Amino acid sequence: ERWGGRAGGRLVEGNSQQEVVRELGRQEAEAGSDLTLTLDAGLQQAAWEALRQRLGLTKGAVIASDPQTGGILALVSSPAFDPRSVTATSEFFNRAIGGVYPPGSVFKMVTAVAAMESGKANRDFTYTDTGSVSVGRFAYTNWYFTQYGRTEGVVGWEKALARSVDTFFYKVGELTGPETLATWAEKFGMGTKTGIDLPGEVAGLIPTPDWKWKAKKEQWFLGNTYHMAIGQGDVLVTPLQINLMTNVIAAGGKKCVPHLNKIFNIQCSMINIGDEILTVVKAGMIGACSEGGTAFPLFGFKPQVACKTGTAEYVQANGKMGSHAWFTVFAPAEDPTISVTVLVEGGGEGSRVAAPIARKILAKYFGVEDKYNYSAIAGEGE
C-alpha cells in the first residue's frame, strides 16, 4: 500500500534567456494516504513540557499509552529537534525506543510474577529485612538502609513492592533462579523488539548464565542473580519495553503491540498470569503511590494510580557511579485507561525526578487541578 504519494514535475527545454521553448514531459503529483496517529496532541504537548520543565537540557524519554490496545498517546525523547530547523547537529536519537538502560526497581514486578507463577515463592512468602544480605565477603544492601540507616522489618509482597525492598527481592531472585527470571522478562516483552511501527527500535538484553558464559567467558554467581532480580547487572531495557510491561499488568495479562498508526490492526495476546498474583502485584503498586510508599509525589492523587519507582545505577564515562531515574504508572488503578513511563537519563532518584513528570501528564489526561508543589519536592523514596 502506498503511503508517501509522488511528487509532480515538468521536464522542459529552455533557451539562453531561460525561457521555456517546449515541454518534453510531465508527471502529475499523486497525493499520499492520510496518516492518522493514536497520539493525543494535548497530552503529547504536556509530556514534552513536563520533561523540559524538569530537565532543561537533560536527556530523557516519556511514553504514555492505552493498556487495552497498545495505542501510543504520547511519545517524547529529549533532546529532540525542531522540524522547522533541521541542522547537522540536530539530535535524532529516539531514547524512548532506541535507548537501553538498566531498569532498576521497575523490574521488580517481573521478579514478583516470575517467583509466584513458578511456585518458587508463594503468596504468603515473607522476609525479614535487616538492611543487607551477605554472600561471602560481599554485602547486598537495601536502599532504605543505605540512604537512611533504617530497616523494613518483616516484608511480604505488597510491602516489598510499595517500599521497593531490595533485600526481599534478592532472596526471591535466589529462590526463583536466573533462567526463570529471564523467561518471564521475555514474556513481558524484554530482550526483544516490541514491534512498534517506527524505525530504530532495539531489543535490549536479558542475561542468563548461558549468555554470560558465551559473551564474557565468565561463570554466573549468586550475586548476578541478586542484581538481576532488582533490574541491575547486565539487564538492559528500553523505556518502551517498561511501558509494555506496565500495560500487561494493567490489562490483566493482555499484551498489545505498541503502535502509533490509528488504523493499525490491533494485535494482542494473553500472558497467563493468575488473577490472585496480578491482584497482589497491583496492590503493591497502589501501595507505592499511597502514603508510606516510595512515590511520594503521587500521594493523594485522584483517581487512584498504581505505580513503581526506580533508581538504576550505572557506570559513567568518568568511571564514577551514576543513576537513571525511572517511574512507571497506570491509572485509574481499578480500570486503567492510560499508562505513563518516564526515564531521566542520569537523573538520580526516580521518586524525586521522574515521578513529578508523570504526575503532570496524568493531571493533564484526567483534567484535574494540580496543586502539587513542584518547587519543593520532598519525601523518602528511591
Coordinates of C-alpha atoms in Angstrom, one line a residue:
E1 CA 0.0 0.0 0.0
R2 CA 1.4 3.4 -1.0
W3 CA 1.6 5.9 1.9
G4 CA 4.0 8.5 0.6
G5 CA 2.4 9.7 -2.6
R6 CA 4.5 11.0 -5.5
A7 CA 5.9 14.5 -6.4
G8 CA 4.8 16.0 -9.6
G9 CA 7.0 17.8 -12.2
R10 CA 7.7 19.0 -15.7
L11 CA 10.6 18.4 -18.0
V12 CA 11.2 21.4 -20.3
E13 CA 13.6 22.7 -22.9
G14 CA 14.8 26.3 -22.4
N15 CA 16.8 28.8 -24.4
S16 CA 19.7 31.0 -23.4
Q17 CA 17.2 33.6 -22.0
Q18 CA 15.9 30.9 -19.6
E19 CA 12.6 30.9 -21.5
V20 CA 10.6 27.6 -22.0
V21 CA 10.8 26.5 -25.6
R22 CA 8.8 23.3 -25.3
E23 CA 7.6 20.8 -22.8
L24 CA 9.2 17.4 -23.1
G25 CA 7.4 15.6 -20.4
R26 CA 5.1 15.9 -17.4
Q27 CA 4.3 13.8 -14.2
E28 CA 1.2 14.6 -12.3
A29 CA 1.5 14.7 -8.5
E30 CA -0.2 11.9 -6.6
A31 CA -1.5 12.5 -3.1
G32 CA -0.3 10.1 -0.4
S33 CA -2.6 8.5 2.0
D34 CA -3.6 10.4 5.2
L35 CA -2.0 9.0 8.3
T36 CA -3.9 9.3 11.5
L37 CA -2.0 8.8 14.7
T38 CA -3.1 7.5 18.1
L39 CA -1.3 10.4 19.7
D40 CA -3.2 12.8 21.8
A41 CA -1.9 16.2 20.8
G42 CA -2.6 17.9 24.1
L43 CA -1.0 15.0 26.1
Q44 CA 2.0 15.0 23.7
Q45 CA 2.5 18.7 24.4
A46 CA 2.0 18.2 28.2
A47 CA 4.6 15.4 28.2
W48 CA 7.1 17.5 26.3
E49 CA 6.6 20.5 28.5
A50 CA 6.8 18.4 31.7
L51 CA 10.0 16.8 30.6
R52 CA 11.6 20.1 29.5
Q53 CA 10.5 21.9 32.7
R54 CA 12.0 19.3 34.9
L55 CA 15.1 18.6 32.9
G56 CA 16.2 21.6 30.9
L57 CA 18.7 20.0 28.5
T58 CA 18.9 16.7 30.4
K59 CA 18.3 13.5 28.4
G60 CA 15.2 11.5 28.9
A61 CA 12.0 9.9 27.5
V62 CA 8.3 9.7 28.2
I63 CA 5.8 7.2 26.8
A64 CA 2.0 7.2 27.5
S65 CA -0.2 4.6 26.0
D66 CA -3.6 2.8 26.3
P67 CA -3.0 -0.5 28.1
Q68 CA -6.1 -2.1 26.4
T69 CA -4.9 -1.5 22.8
G70 CA -1.2 -0.6 22.8
G71 CA -2.1 2.8 21.2
I72 CA 0.6 5.4 21.9
L73 CA -0.9 8.6 23.4
A74 CA 2.4 10.4 23.8
L75 CA 6.0 9.7 22.9
V76 CA 8.8 12.1 23.7
S77 CA 12.5 11.9 23.5
S78 CA 14.7 14.7 24.8
P79 CA 16.8 16.3 23.5
A80 CA 14.9 16.4 20.2
F81 CA 15.0 18.6 17.0
D82 CA 12.8 21.3 15.6
P83 CA 11.4 20.0 12.3
R84 CA 11.4 23.6 11.0
S85 CA 15.1 23.9 11.5
V86 CA 17.0 20.7 11.0
T87 CA 20.8 21.0 11.1
A88 CA 23.8 18.7 11.1
T89 CA 23.9 18.9 14.9
S90 CA 20.2 18.1 15.4
E91 CA 19.5 15.2 17.9
F92 CA 17.9 12.3 16.1
F93 CA 18.4 9.6 18.7
N94 CA 15.0 8.4 19.9
R95 CA 15.6 7.3 23.5
A96 CA 12.1 6.0 24.0
I97 CA 12.6 3.1 21.6
G98 CA 16.3 3.1 20.9
G99 CA 18.0 3.8 24.2
V100 CA 18.8 0.9 26.5
Y101 CA 19.2 1.3 30.3
P102 CA 19.3 -0.9 33.4
P103 CA 15.7 -0.8 34.6
G104 CA 16.4 -0.9 38.3
S105 CA 13.4 -1.4 40.6
V106 CA 10.7 -1.1 37.9
F107 CA 11.8 -4.6 37.0
K108 CA 10.6 -5.9 40.4
M109 CA 7.1 -6.6 39.1
V110 CA 8.7 -9.1 36.7
T111 CA 10.6 -10.8 39.6
A112 CA 7.4 -10.9 41.6
V113 CA 5.3 -12.6 38.9
A114 CA 8.2 -15.0 38.0
A115 CA 8.5 -16.1 41.6
M116 CA 4.8 -16.6 42.3
E117 CA 3.9 -18.1 38.9
S118 CA 6.8 -20.6 39.0
G119 CA 5.8 -21.6 42.5
K120 CA 9.3 -20.8 43.8
A121 CA 7.8 -18.4 46.3
N122 CA 4.2 -18.5 47.3
R123 CA 1.6 -15.7 48.0
D124 CA 2.4 -15.9 51.8
F125 CA 6.2 -15.6 51.4
T126 CA 7.8 -13.1 53.8
Y127 CA 11.3 -12.0 54.5
T128 CA 12.8 -10.0 57.4
D129 CA 14.8 -7.1 56.2
T130 CA 18.0 -6.4 58.3
G131 CA 19.3 -3.9 55.8
S132 CA 21.6 -6.2 53.8
V133 CA 22.2 -9.7 52.7
S134 CA 25.7 -11.2 52.9
V135 CA 27.3 -13.6 50.4
G136 CA 30.8 -14.4 51.4
R137 CA 32.7 -11.1 51.6
F138 CA 30.0 -9.2 49.6
A139 CA 27.1 -7.3 51.2
Y140 CA 24.0 -6.6 49.1
T141 CA 22.1 -3.7 50.8
N142 CA 18.6 -2.2 50.7
W143 CA 18.3 1.4 49.6
Y144 CA 16.5 2.4 52.8
F145 CA 19.4 1.1 54.8
T146 CA 22.0 2.7 52.6
Q147 CA 20.3 6.1 52.5
Y148 CA 18.7 6.3 55.9
G149 CA 20.3 3.6 58.0
R150 CA 16.9 2.0 58.6
T151 CA 15.3 -1.4 58.1
E152 CA 11.9 -2.6 57.0
G153 CA 11.3 -5.5 59.3
V154 CA 9.0 -8.3 58.1
V155 CA 8.1 -7.8 54.5
G156 CA 5.5 -9.5 52.3
W157 CA 4.8 -9.0 48.6
E158 CA 2.7 -5.9 48.8
K159 CA 5.1 -4.1 51.1
A160 CA 8.1 -5.2 49.1
L161 CA 6.7 -3.5 46.0
A162 CA 5.3 -0.5 47.8
R163 CA 8.6 0.1 49.6
S164 CA 10.8 -1.3 46.9
V165 CA 12.7 -3.6 49.3
D166 CA 15.9 -4.8 47.6
T167 CA 16.7 -7.5 50.2
F168 CA 13.3 -9.1 49.8
F169 CA 13.9 -9.3 46.0
Y170 CA 17.4 -10.6 46.4
K171 CA 16.1 -13.6 48.3
V172 CA 13.1 -14.0 45.9
G173 CA 15.5 -14.0 43.0
E174 CA 17.7 -16.6 44.7
L175 CA 14.7 -18.9 45.1
T176 CA 13.4 -18.3 41.6
G177 CA 16.7 -18.5 39.6
P178 CA 18.0 -16.5 36.7
E179 CA 16.6 -18.8 33.9
T180 CA 13.0 -18.4 35.3
L181 CA 13.5 -14.6 35.7
A182 CA 14.7 -14.4 32.1
T183 CA 11.8 -16.4 30.8
W184 CA 9.3 -14.1 32.4
A185 CA 11.2 -11.0 31.4
E186 CA 10.9 -12.2 27.8
K187 CA 7.2 -13.0 28.2
F188 CA 6.7 -9.4 29.3
G189 CA 8.4 -8.2 26.2
M190 CA 12.0 -7.6 27.3
G191 CA 15.1 -8.7 25.3
T192 CA 13.2 -8.5 22.0
K193 CA 11.7 -5.7 19.9
T194 CA 8.1 -4.8 20.7
G195 CA 7.2 -4.4 17.1
I196 CA 6.2 -0.7 17.3
D197 CA 5.6 0.8 13.9
L198 CA 8.7 3.1 14.0
P199 CA 12.2 2.6 12.8
G200 CA 15.1 2.5 15.2
E201 CA 13.8 0.2 17.9
V202 CA 16.3 -2.0 19.7
A203 CA 15.9 -5.3 21.6
G204 CA 17.8 -4.7 24.8
L205 CA 19.3 -7.6 26.8
I206 CA 18.0 -10.1 29.3
P207 CA 21.1 -12.0 30.6
T208 CA 21.3 -15.7 31.6
P209 CA 24.1 -17.9 32.8
D210 CA 24.5 -19.4 29.3
W211 CA 24.6 -15.9 27.8
K212 CA 27.2 -14.8 30.3
W213 CA 29.5 -17.7 29.5
K214 CA 29.2 -17.3 25.8
A215 CA 29.6 -13.5 25.8
K216 CA 32.1 -13.0 28.6
K217 CA 33.5 -16.4 29.3
E218 CA 32.5 -15.9 32.9
Q219 CA 30.5 -18.0 35.3
W220 CA 27.2 -16.9 36.8
F221 CA 27.3 -16.2 40.5
L222 CA 24.6 -15.7 43.1
G223 CA 25.4 -12.0 43.1
N224 CA 24.5 -11.9 39.5
T225 CA 21.1 -13.3 40.3
Y226 CA 20.7 -10.7 43.1
H227 CA 21.5 -7.9 40.7
M228 CA 19.1 -9.3 38.0
A229 CA 16.2 -9.6 40.5
I230 CA 16.3 -5.8 41.1
G231 CA 16.9 -4.9 37.5
Q232 CA 20.6 -4.3 37.7
G233 CA 23.7 -6.1 36.4
D234 CA 23.5 -6.8 32.7
V235 CA 19.8 -6.2 32.3
L236 CA 19.1 -3.6 29.6
V237 CA 15.7 -2.4 28.5
T238 CA 14.1 0.4 26.5
P239 CA 11.6 2.8 28.1
L240 CA 9.0 1.4 25.6
Q241 CA 9.6 -2.1 27.0
I242 CA 8.9 -0.9 30.6
N243 CA 5.8 0.7 29.3
L244 CA 4.7 -2.5 27.7
M245 CA 5.4 -4.5 30.9
T246 CA 3.3 -1.9 32.8
N247 CA 0.4 -2.4 30.3
V248 CA 0.5 -6.2 30.7
I249 CA -0.1 -5.8 34.5
A250 CA -2.7 -3.0 33.9
A251 CA -4.6 -5.1 31.4
G252 CA -4.7 -8.3 33.4
G253 CA -2.1 -10.2 31.3
K254 CA -3.1 -8.8 27.9
K255 CA -0.1 -7.8 25.9
C256 CA -0.7 -5.5 22.9
V257 CA 1.8 -4.4 20.3
P258 CA 2.6 -0.7 20.7
H259 CA 1.6 1.4 17.7
L260 CA 1.1 5.0 16.5
N261 CA -0.9 4.3 13.3
K262 CA -4.6 4.6 14.3
I263 CA -5.7 2.2 11.6
F264 CA -3.2 -0.4 12.8
N265 CA -4.6 -3.8 13.2
I266 CA -4.5 -4.1 17.0
Q267 CA -2.5 -7.2 17.9
C268 CA -2.9 -8.5 21.4
S269 CA -2.1 -11.8 23.1
M270 CA -2.5 -13.1 26.6
I271 CA 0.2 -13.9 29.1
N272 CA -1.1 -16.5 31.6
I273 CA -0.7 -14.8 34.9
G274 CA -3.1 -15.9 37.7
D275 CA -5.7 -13.3 38.9
E276 CA -4.5 -13.7 42.5
I277 CA -0.9 -12.9 41.5
L278 CA -2.0 -9.9 39.5
T279 CA -4.1 -8.7 42.4
V280 CA -1.0 -8.9 44.7
V281 CA 1.2 -7.0 42.2
K282 CA -1.4 -4.3 41.6
A283 CA -1.9 -3.9 45.4
G284 CA 1.9 -3.4 45.8
M285 CA 1.9 -0.8 43.0
I286 CA -1.1 1.0 44.6
G287 CA 0.9 1.0 47.8
A288 CA 3.9 2.6 46.1
C289 CA 1.7 5.6 45.2
S290 CA 0.0 5.8 48.6
E291 CA 1.1 7.1 52.0
G292 CA 4.1 5.1 53.1
G293 CA 5.2 4.1 49.6
T294 CA 8.2 5.3 47.7
A295 CA 6.3 7.5 45.1
F296 CA 5.5 10.5 47.4
P297 CA 4.8 12.9 44.5
L298 CA 1.7 10.8 43.7
F299 CA 0.3 10.5 47.3
G300 CA -3.3 11.6 47.3
F301 CA -3.6 11.8 43.5
K302 CA -7.2 11.2 42.3
P303 CA -8.1 8.9 40.6
Q304 CA -6.0 6.3 42.5
V305 CA -3.0 5.3 40.5
A306 CA -0.7 2.2 40.6
C307 CA 3.0 2.8 40.2
K308 CA 6.6 1.8 40.7
T309 CA 9.7 3.9 41.2
G310 CA 13.2 3.0 40.1
T311 CA 16.7 4.3 40.6
A312 CA 19.1 2.3 38.4
E313 CA 22.8 2.5 38.9
Y314 CA 25.3 2.6 36.0
V315 CA 29.0 3.4 35.5
Q316 CA 29.5 6.9 34.0
A317 CA 32.1 7.7 31.4
N318 CA 34.4 9.1 34.1
G319 CA 34.2 5.7 36.0
K320 CA 32.0 7.0 38.8
M321 CA 28.6 5.7 39.6
G322 CA 25.5 7.5 38.3
S323 CA 21.8 6.6 38.4
H324 CA 18.9 6.8 36.0
A325 CA 15.6 7.9 37.3
W326 CA 12.6 5.7 36.4
F327 CA 8.9 5.9 37.1
T328 CA 6.0 3.8 35.6
V329 CA 2.3 4.1 36.4
F330 CA -1.2 3.2 35.2
A331 CA -4.5 4.8 36.1
P332 CA -7.2 4.6 37.2
A333 CA -5.8 1.6 39.3
E334 CA -9.0 -0.4 39.1
D335 CA -9.9 0.2 35.4
P336 CA -6.8 1.5 33.6
T337 CA -7.1 3.7 30.5
I338 CA -3.6 5.1 30.5
S339 CA 0.0 4.1 31.4
V340 CA 2.9 6.5 31.7
T341 CA 6.6 5.6 31.8
V342 CA 9.3 8.2 32.4
L343 CA 13.1 7.7 32.1
V344 CA 15.5 10.5 33.0
E345 CA 19.0 9.6 31.9
G346 CA 21.5 10.1 34.7
G347 CA 18.7 11.9 36.6
G348 CA 19.2 10.4 40.0
E349 CA 16.2 9.3 42.1
G350 CA 13.1 8.1 40.4
S351 CA 10.8 9.2 43.2
R352 CA 12.1 12.8 43.2
V353 CA 12.9 13.3 39.5
A354 CA 10.7 11.0 37.2
A355 CA 7.5 10.8 39.3
P356 CA 6.7 14.5 39.2
I357 CA 6.9 14.4 35.4
A358 CA 4.4 11.6 35.3
R359 CA 2.1 13.4 37.7
K360 CA 1.9 16.4 35.4
I361 CA 1.0 14.2 32.5
L362 CA -1.7 12.4 34.5
A363 CA -3.2 15.7 35.7
K364 CA -3.5 16.8 32.0
Y365 CA -5.0 13.5 30.9
F366 CA -7.6 13.4 33.7
G367 CA -8.3 17.1 33.6
V368 CA -7.7 17.5 37.3
E369 CA -6.5 20.7 39.1
D370 CA -2.9 20.0 40.1
K371 CA -1.9 21.8 43.4
Y372 CA 1.3 19.8 43.9
N373 CA 4.2 22.0 44.9
Y374 CA 6.8 21.1 42.2
S375 CA 9.3 23.6 43.6
A376 CA 9.6 21.8 46.9
I377 CA 9.6 18.0 46.2
A378 CA 10.3 16.2 49.5
G379 CA 9.9 12.7 50.9
E380 CA 11.6 9.3 51.4
G381 CA 11.9 7.2 48.2
E382 CA 14.2 5.7 45.7

